[in-house]
Short mmCIF file of C-alpha atoms in Angstrom, two decimals:
data_model
loop_
_atom_site.label_atom_id
_atom_site.label_comp_id
_atom_site.label_asym_id
_atom_site.label_seq_id
_atom_site.Cartn_x
_atom_site.Cartn_y
_atom_site.Cartn_z
CA UNK V 144 -24.10 -8.84 0.36
CA UNK V 145 -22.91 -11.76 2.48
CA UNK V 146 -19.28 -12.31 3.24
CA UNK V 147 -18.42 -15.60 1.58
CA UNK V 148 -14.96 -16.73 0.51
CA UNK V 149 -15.90 -16.05 -3.08
CA UNK V 150 -17.39 -12.58 -2.51
CA UNK V 151 -14.31 -11.51 -0.54
CA UNK V 152 -12.03 -12.92 -3.23
CA UNK V 153 -14.00 -11.11 -5.94
CA UNK V 154 -13.92 -7.79 -4.08
CA UNK V 155 -10.18 -7.98 -3.50
CA UNK V 156 -9.61 -9.07 -7.08
CA UNK V 157 -11.24 -5.81 -8.18
CA UNK V 158 -9.14 -3.83 -5.70
CA UNK V 159 -6.01 -5.69 -6.84
CA UNK V 160 -6.76 -4.86 -10.47
CA UNK V 161 -7.10 -1.15 -9.68
CA UNK V 162 -4.00 -1.13 -7.51
CA UNK V 163 -1.95 1.00 -9.86
CA UNK V 164 0.98 3.20 -8.99
CA UNK V 165 2.61 0.70 -6.67
CA UNK V 166 0.24 -0.22 -3.86
CA UNK V 167 -0.18 3.16 -2.16
CA UNK V 168 -3.82 3.40 -3.18
CA UNK V 169 -4.87 0.32 -1.22
CA UNK V 170 -6.54 2.49 1.44
CA UNK V 171 -8.78 4.59 -0.86
CA UNK V 172 -9.69 1.50 -2.90
CA UNK V 173 -10.65 -0.53 0.16
CA UNK V 174 -12.54 2.45 1.61
CA UNK V 175 -14.59 2.69 -1.56
CA UNK V 176 -15.32 -1.03 -1.85
CA UNK V 177 -15.59 -2.25 1.74
CA UNK V 178 -16.74 0.81 3.68
CA UNK V 179 -18.83 2.79 1.22
CA UNK V 180 -20.25 0.18 -1.15
CA UNK V 181 -20.47 -3.06 0.78
CA UNK V 182 -20.45 -1.60 4.31
CA UNK V 183 -18.56 -4.66 5.55
CA UNK V 184 -16.36 -2.69 7.94
CA UNK V 185 -16.16 0.86 9.28
CA UNK V 186 -13.73 3.50 8.13
CA UNK V 187 -12.31 3.53 11.65
CA UNK V 188 -11.43 -0.16 11.50
CA UNK V 189 -9.94 0.15 8.04
CA UNK V 190 -7.71 3.07 9.05
CA UNK V 191 -6.53 1.04 11.99
CA UNK V 192 -5.74 -1.98 9.80
CA UNK V 193 -3.85 0.22 7.41
CA UNK V 194 -1.85 1.94 10.15
CA UNK V 195 -0.95 -1.32 11.85
CA UNK V 196 -0.30 -2.96 8.48
CA UNK V 197 2.11 -0.15 7.68
CA UNK V 198 3.97 -0.66 10.93
CA UNK V 199 4.61 -4.37 10.41
CA UNK V 200 7.26 -5.85 8.13
CA UNK V 201 6.18 -6.81 4.63
CA UNK V 202 4.29 -5.19 1.82
CA UNK V 203 1.75 -2.74 3.25
CA UNK V 204 -0.99 -3.50 0.73
CA UNK V 205 -0.65 -7.20 1.51
CA UNK V 206 -0.67 -6.62 5.28
CA UNK V 207 -3.77 -4.43 5.02
CA UNK V 208 -5.57 -6.96 2.80
CA UNK V 209 -4.79 -9.83 5.17
CA UNK V 210 -5.88 -7.83 8.24
CA UNK V 211 -9.13 -6.86 6.56
CA UNK V 212 -9.84 -10.32 5.17
CA UNK V 213 -9.25 -11.85 8.58
CA UNK V 214 -11.71 -9.44 10.15
CA UNK V 215 -14.34 -10.35 7.53
CA UNK V 216 -14.11 -14.14 7.62
CA UNK V 217 -11.22 -15.29 9.82
CA UNK V 218 -8.48 -17.40 8.29
CA UNK V 219 -10.49 -18.12 5.14
CA UNK V 220 -11.20 -14.44 4.69
CA UNK V 221 -7.50 -13.63 4.95
CA UNK V 222 -6.68 -16.25 2.31
CA UNK V 223 -9.46 -14.99 0.00
CA UNK V 224 -8.29 -11.40 0.39
CA UNK V 225 -4.61 -12.00 -0.31
CA UNK V 226 -5.32 -14.34 -3.24
CA UNK V 227 -7.71 -11.82 -4.77
CA UNK V 228 -5.30 -8.97 -4.36
CA UNK V 229 -2.22 -10.78 -5.68
CA UNK V 230 -3.78 -12.59 -8.63
CA UNK V 231 -4.23 -9.58 -10.97
CA UNK V 232 -0.62 -8.52 -10.29
CA UNK V 233 0.60 -12.04 -10.94
CA UNK V 234 -1.33 -12.45 -14.18
CA UNK V 235 -0.32 -9.04 -15.48
CA UNK V 236 3.39 -9.70 -15.00
CA UNK V 237 3.32 -13.27 -16.33
CA UNK V 238 1.39 -12.22 -19.44
CA UNK V 239 3.48 -9.12 -20.06
CA UNK V 240 6.90 -10.41 -18.95
CA UNK V 241 8.33 -10.87 -22.43
CA UNK V 242 7.30 -7.42 -23.68
CA UNK V 243 7.75 -5.43 -20.47
CA UNK V 244 10.92 -3.80 -21.67
CA UNK V 245 9.49 -2.58 -24.97
CA UNK V 246 6.28 -1.61 -23.25
CA UNK V 247 7.72 1.08 -21.01
CA UNK V 248 9.55 2.73 -23.89
CA UNK V 249 6.31 3.25 -25.81
CA UNK V 250 5.21 6.91 -25.70
CA UNK V 251 1.55 5.89 -25.42
CA UNK V 252 2.28 3.87 -22.30
CA UNK V 253 4.27 6.78 -20.87
CA UNK V 254 1.33 9.11 -21.47
CA UNK V 255 -1.13 6.80 -19.77
CA UNK V 256 1.32 6.43 -16.91
CA UNK V 257 1.58 10.21 -16.60
CA UNK V 258 -2.21 10.50 -16.44
CA UNK V 259 -2.70 7.68 -13.97
CA UNK V 260 -0.15 9.39 -11.73
CA UNK V 261 -2.60 12.28 -11.33
CA UNK V 262 -5.40 9.85 -10.46
CA UNK V 263 -3.12 8.19 -7.89
CA UNK V 264 -2.29 11.51 -6.21
CA UNK V 265 -6.01 12.35 -6.09
CA UNK V 266 -6.76 9.02 -4.42
CA UNK V 267 -3.93 9.56 -1.96
CA UNK V 268 -5.33 12.97 -1.09
CA UNK V 269 -8.76 11.45 -0.45
CA UNK V 270 -7.21 8.71 1.68
CA UNK V 271 -5.24 11.18 3.76
CA UNK V 272 -8.39 13.25 4.29
CA UNK V 273 -10.31 10.21 5.48
CA UNK V 274 -7.50 8.99 7.69
CA UNK V 275 -6.95 12.46 9.14
CA UNK V 276 -10.59 12.56 10.25
CA UNK V 277 -10.27 9.17 11.95
CA UNK V 278 -6.88 9.41 13.54
CA UNK V 279 -5.64 12.97 13.97
CA UNK V 280 -8.02 14.60 16.39
CA UNK V 281 -6.31 15.35 19.69
CA UNK V 282 -3.10 16.84 21.05
CA UNK V 283 -1.20 13.54 21.01
CA UNK V 284 -2.07 12.79 17.39
CA UNK V 285 -1.30 16.34 16.17
CA UNK V 286 2.16 16.17 17.68
CA UNK V 287 2.84 12.66 16.33
CA UNK V 288 1.54 13.65 12.91
CA UNK V 289 3.72 16.75 12.57
CA UNK V 290 6.91 15.10 13.84
CA UNK V 291 6.36 11.94 11.75
CA UNK V 292 5.65 13.93 8.60
CA UNK V 293 8.73 16.08 9.06
CA UNK V 294 10.92 13.03 9.66
CA UNK V 295 9.45 11.13 6.70
CA UNK V 296 10.02 14.06 4.36
CA UNK V 297 13.72 14.25 5.24
CA UNK V 298 13.99 10.71 3.80
CA UNK V 299 16.80 10.07 6.24
CA UNK V 300 14.93 8.23 8.97
CA UNK V 301 13.80 4.65 8.30
CA UNK V 302 10.01 4.57 8.21
CA UNK V 303 9.91 1.66 10.65
CA UNK V 304 11.70 3.82 13.21
CA UNK V 305 9.12 6.59 12.83
CA UNK V 306 6.28 4.17 13.48
CA UNK V 307 8.01 2.58 16.46
CA UNK V 308 8.72 6.07 17.81
CA UNK V 309 5.04 6.99 17.47
CA UNK V 310 4.03 3.82 19.25
CA UNK V 311 6.33 4.54 22.21
CA UNK V 312 5.29 8.20 22.25
CA UNK V 313 1.63 7.16 22.44
CA UNK V 314 2.27 4.93 25.44
CA UNK V 315 4.37 7.50 27.30
CA UNK V 316 1.78 10.19 26.60
CA UNK V 317 -0.92 8.00 28.12
CA UNK V 318 1.17 7.34 31.23
CA UNK V 319 1.78 11.06 31.76
CA UNK V 320 -1.90 11.83 31.24
CA UNK V 321 -2.84 9.15 33.75
CA UNK V 322 -0.48 10.63 36.31
CA UNK V 323 -1.96 14.10 35.81
CA UNK V 324 -5.42 12.73 36.33
CA UNK V 325 -4.21 11.22 39.57
CA UNK V 326 -5.00 7.71 38.53
CA UNK V 327 -8.58 8.57 37.66
CA UNK V 328 -9.95 6.84 34.58
CA UNK V 329 -10.98 9.50 32.11
CA UNK V 330 -13.88 9.27 29.65
CA UNK S 167 13.76 -29.88 -5.03
CA UNK S 168 15.58 -27.74 -7.51
CA UNK S 169 18.08 -25.44 -5.89
CA UNK S 170 16.97 -22.39 -7.86
CA UNK S 171 13.39 -22.77 -6.65
CA UNK S 172 14.60 -22.98 -3.10
CA UNK S 173 16.74 -19.88 -3.50
CA UNK S 174 13.94 -17.92 -5.12
CA UNK S 175 11.68 -18.80 -2.25
CA UNK S 176 14.27 -18.01 0.40
CA UNK S 177 15.26 -14.65 -1.12
CA UNK S 178 11.75 -13.32 -1.59
CA UNK S 179 10.67 -14.62 1.80
CA UNK S 180 13.53 -12.53 3.15
CA UNK S 181 12.23 -9.46 1.29
CA UNK S 182 8.75 -9.98 2.74
CA UNK S 183 10.10 -10.50 6.22
CA UNK S 184 12.50 -7.60 6.52
CA UNK S 185 11.20 -4.73 4.42
CA UNK S 186 9.61 -2.21 6.76
CA UNK S 187 7.58 0.72 5.51
CA UNK S 188 6.31 -0.86 2.33
CA UNK S 189 6.49 0.34 -1.26
CA UNK S 190 9.97 1.50 -1.93
CA UNK S 191 11.33 0.03 1.29
CA UNK S 192 11.65 -3.24 -0.63
CA UNK S 193 14.05 -1.62 -3.12
CA UNK S 194 17.37 -2.03 -1.30
CA UNK S 195 16.61 -5.74 -0.91
CA UNK S 196 15.64 -6.11 -4.54
CA UNK S 197 18.82 -4.39 -5.75
CA UNK S 198 20.77 -6.61 -3.43
CA UNK S 199 19.21 -9.69 -5.03
CA UNK S 200 20.09 -8.34 -8.48
CA UNK S 201 23.74 -8.06 -7.42
CA UNK S 202 23.96 -11.47 -5.84
CA UNK S 203 21.90 -13.74 -8.03
CA UNK S 204 21.63 -12.10 -11.45
CA UNK S 205 18.02 -13.20 -11.83
CA UNK S 206 17.50 -9.71 -13.20
CA UNK S 207 19.91 -6.83 -13.73
CA UNK S 208 19.81 -3.50 -11.89
CA UNK S 209 18.72 -1.93 -15.17
CA UNK S 210 15.87 -4.42 -15.47
CA UNK S 211 14.84 -3.65 -11.92
CA UNK S 212 14.71 0.07 -12.67
CA UNK S 213 12.54 -0.74 -15.69
CA UNK S 214 10.38 -2.92 -13.50
CA UNK S 215 9.71 -0.04 -11.14
CA UNK S 216 8.26 1.95 -14.02
CA UNK S 217 6.31 -1.10 -15.13
CA UNK S 218 5.02 -1.70 -11.63
CA UNK S 219 3.35 1.70 -11.75
CA UNK S 220 1.28 0.76 -14.76
CA UNK S 221 0.54 -2.85 -13.85
CA UNK S 222 -1.69 -3.82 -10.95
CA UNK S 223 -0.19 -4.67 -7.60
CA UNK S 224 2.53 -3.56 -5.21
CA UNK S 225 6.08 -3.14 -6.55
CA UNK S 226 7.55 -5.88 -4.38
CA UNK S 227 5.02 -8.40 -5.62
CA UNK S 228 5.54 -7.39 -9.24
CA UNK S 229 9.31 -7.80 -9.01
CA UNK S 230 8.97 -11.17 -7.25
CA UNK S 231 6.70 -12.49 -9.99
CA UNK S 232 8.97 -11.13 -12.69
CA UNK S 233 12.16 -12.56 -11.20
CA UNK S 234 10.55 -15.94 -10.66
CA UNK S 235 9.05 -16.05 -14.12
CA UNK S 236 12.16 -15.00 -16.05
CA UNK S 237 14.43 -17.42 -14.19
CA UNK S 238 12.26 -20.50 -13.93
CA UNK S 239 8.89 -20.03 -15.57
CA UNK S 240 5.45 -20.17 -14.09
CA UNK S 241 6.40 -22.37 -11.12
CA UNK S 242 9.18 -19.97 -10.20
CA UNK S 243 6.77 -17.05 -10.49
CA UNK S 244 4.32 -18.79 -8.19
CA UNK S 245 7.00 -19.64 -5.64
CA UNK S 246 8.56 -16.15 -5.54
CA UNK S 247 5.17 -14.43 -5.33
CA UNK S 248 3.98 -16.70 -2.54
CA UNK S 249 7.26 -16.24 -0.70
CA UNK S 250 7.04 -12.46 -0.71
CA UNK S 251 3.57 -12.36 0.90
CA UNK S 252 3.92 -15.36 3.21
CA UNK S 253 5.71 -13.46 6.01
CA UNK S 254 2.88 -10.88 5.92
CA UNK S 255 0.38 -13.65 6.31
CA UNK S 256 2.11 -15.19 9.30
CA UNK S 257 2.94 -11.92 11.06
CA UNK S 258 -0.48 -10.31 10.53
CA UNK S 259 -2.24 -13.45 11.74
CA UNK S 260 -0.24 -13.43 14.95
CA UNK S 261 -0.54 -9.69 15.56
CA UNK S 262 -4.28 -9.66 14.82
CA UNK S 263 -4.82 -12.47 17.31
CA UNK S 264 -2.84 -10.66 20.00
CA UNK S 265 -4.69 -7.41 19.28
CA UNK S 266 -8.06 -9.12 19.58
CA UNK S 267 -7.06 -10.21 23.05
CA UNK S 268 -5.68 -6.88 24.26
CA UNK S 269 -7.95 -4.52 22.37
CA UNK S 270 -9.39 -3.06 25.57
CA UNK S 271 -5.99 -2.65 27.20
CA UNK S 272 -5.31 1.05 27.69
CA UNK S 273 -1.61 0.84 26.82
CA UNK S 274 -2.35 -1.00 23.58
CA UNK S 275 -4.99 1.57 22.71
CA UNK S 276 -2.64 4.48 23.20
CA UNK S 277 0.06 2.75 21.17
CA UNK S 278 -2.47 2.35 18.34
CA UNK S 279 -3.41 6.03 18.62
CA UNK S 280 0.24 6.90 18.04
CA UNK S 281 0.60 4.44 15.18
CA UNK S 282 -2.53 5.72 13.43
CA UNK S 283 -1.35 9.32 13.50
CA UNK S 284 2.07 8.25 12.20
CA UNK S 285 0.42 6.13 9.48
CA UNK S 286 -1.54 9.17 8.34
CA UNK S 287 1.69 11.19 8.29
CA UNK S 288 3.51 8.56 6.19
CA UNK S 289 0.66 8.49 3.67
CA UNK S 290 0.79 12.29 3.51
CA UNK S 291 4.54 12.19 2.89
CA UNK S 292 4.07 9.72 0.02
CA UNK S 293 1.51 12.09 -1.53
CA UNK S 294 3.83 15.07 -1.17
CA UNK S 295 6.76 13.15 -2.66
CA UNK S 296 4.68 12.00 -5.62
CA UNK S 297 3.42 15.52 -6.14
CA UNK S 298 6.95 16.83 -6.52
CA UNK S 299 8.38 13.97 -8.57
CA UNK S 300 5.54 13.41 -11.05
CA UNK S 301 6.29 16.20 -13.54
CA UNK S 302 2.68 17.33 -13.57
CA UNK S 303 3.31 20.55 -15.54
CA UNK S 304 0.52 23.10 -15.85
CA UNK S 305 -2.14 20.84 -17.34
CA UNK S 306 -1.58 18.08 -14.83
CA UNK S 307 -1.73 20.52 -11.95
CA UNK S 308 -5.01 21.93 -13.26
CA UNK S 309 -6.44 18.44 -13.64
CA UNK S 310 -5.37 17.50 -10.10
CA UNK S 311 -6.92 20.73 -8.81
CA UNK S 312 -10.17 19.90 -10.61
CA UNK S 313 -10.25 16.35 -9.22
CA UNK S 314 -9.59 17.48 -5.66
CA UNK S 315 -11.89 20.50 -5.91
CA UNK S 316 -14.84 18.50 -7.22
CA UNK S 317 -14.24 15.74 -4.67
CA UNK S 318 -15.49 18.15 -1.99
CA UNK S 319 -18.81 18.37 -3.83
CA UNK S 320 -19.08 14.72 -4.75
CA UNK S 321 -16.44 12.05 -4.22
CA UNK S 322 -16.25 9.73 -7.21
CA UNK S 323 -15.31 6.08 -7.42
CA UNK S 324 -11.52 5.43 -7.50
CA UNK S 325 -12.02 3.81 -10.91
CA UNK S 326 -13.38 7.13 -12.18
CA UNK S 327 -10.26 9.09 -11.22
CA UNK S 328 -7.86 6.44 -12.54
CA UNK S 329 -9.81 5.90 -15.76
CA UNK S 330 -10.39 9.56 -16.62
CA UNK S 331 -6.80 10.50 -15.83
CA UNK S 332 -5.47 7.65 -18.00
CA UNK S 333 -7.64 8.77 -20.93
CA UNK S 334 -6.66 12.41 -20.46
CA UNK S 335 -2.97 11.43 -20.30
CA UNK S 336 -3.36 9.49 -23.52
CA UNK S 337 -5.17 12.33 -25.26
CA UNK S 338 -2.81 15.08 -24.11
CA UNK S 339 0.16 12.92 -25.07
CA UNK S 340 -1.30 12.33 -28.50
CA UNK S 341 -1.47 16.07 -29.10
CA UNK S 342 1.99 16.51 -27.65
CA UNK S 343 0.77 18.60 -24.76
CA UNK S 344 2.77 16.89 -22.03
CA UNK S 345 6.51 16.70 -21.77
CA UNK S 346 6.84 12.94 -21.52
#
């Protein structure tokens, strides 16, 4: 399928519609649509967009969508992606605004919400598995992963700080490695 | 231009510009807005968080649309929603351009290696937190085990997992088999 403004918009509209549980599932949804079905980008690229998107200010799902859209079709792709992703959210809230309060007190809605939560955790698991394969595969990444996870779970360290720490750690690690190799370029 | 529109735009632009870490990182800002401007109450915001889980889209975007819509109708909703994603648009465009240029730079590459591993860790931590705060009970845990177990044999479409789990939640709730 060719990457036109409309096809990108349509794809992200679908992803935006399925973006339940607060935006965390952007990675598994995009993996399914863009990597597996349409083969527009590789899993490697997507993981990178997600990781960088998560380390910038702003809403992660939006950052990831804009990054990906830009890769697909430049500025127009970025616009198509963000519009597609935001529109379902926008419509849902505008249409439901007046009954939102009653809605969440309904047992039926609570039950659906409970169920969807299980689907969301499943998708998160699949996303972590995929991302693990692509980004945690050497000594540097194991160390960063373990320390970052521990820090994130304490809920005491701002997430931005963890990411910035990982960034600096990566650079320092490289410098030390270079020194050990005596300035030789490895690989 | 109406002052309220301007304020809506400025406040949600601020949220988009300064919330690091996504998802619930926007919360302190959103509570702050509730205190200062009374576009929505803290109670309404707490409700909204529950609503955001069952409506499409990220929490921050949902709250922006809601605040804009309840205070000044569809135009307000449009303004607040645009404002909350506009910083993303600007920042990502700049960063992507810079990255394109320095992609082959070794220092940039090692920084990205670090960021990717940390990103994976943050996603893992979200999963773990959800696992412990979702009140899965026995049936939910079994269902999750089934989903994850079968995913090793054949990974299904995300829509499959979300759809099936919604239907199962509805059915189990109907027969009073879950505690919510």
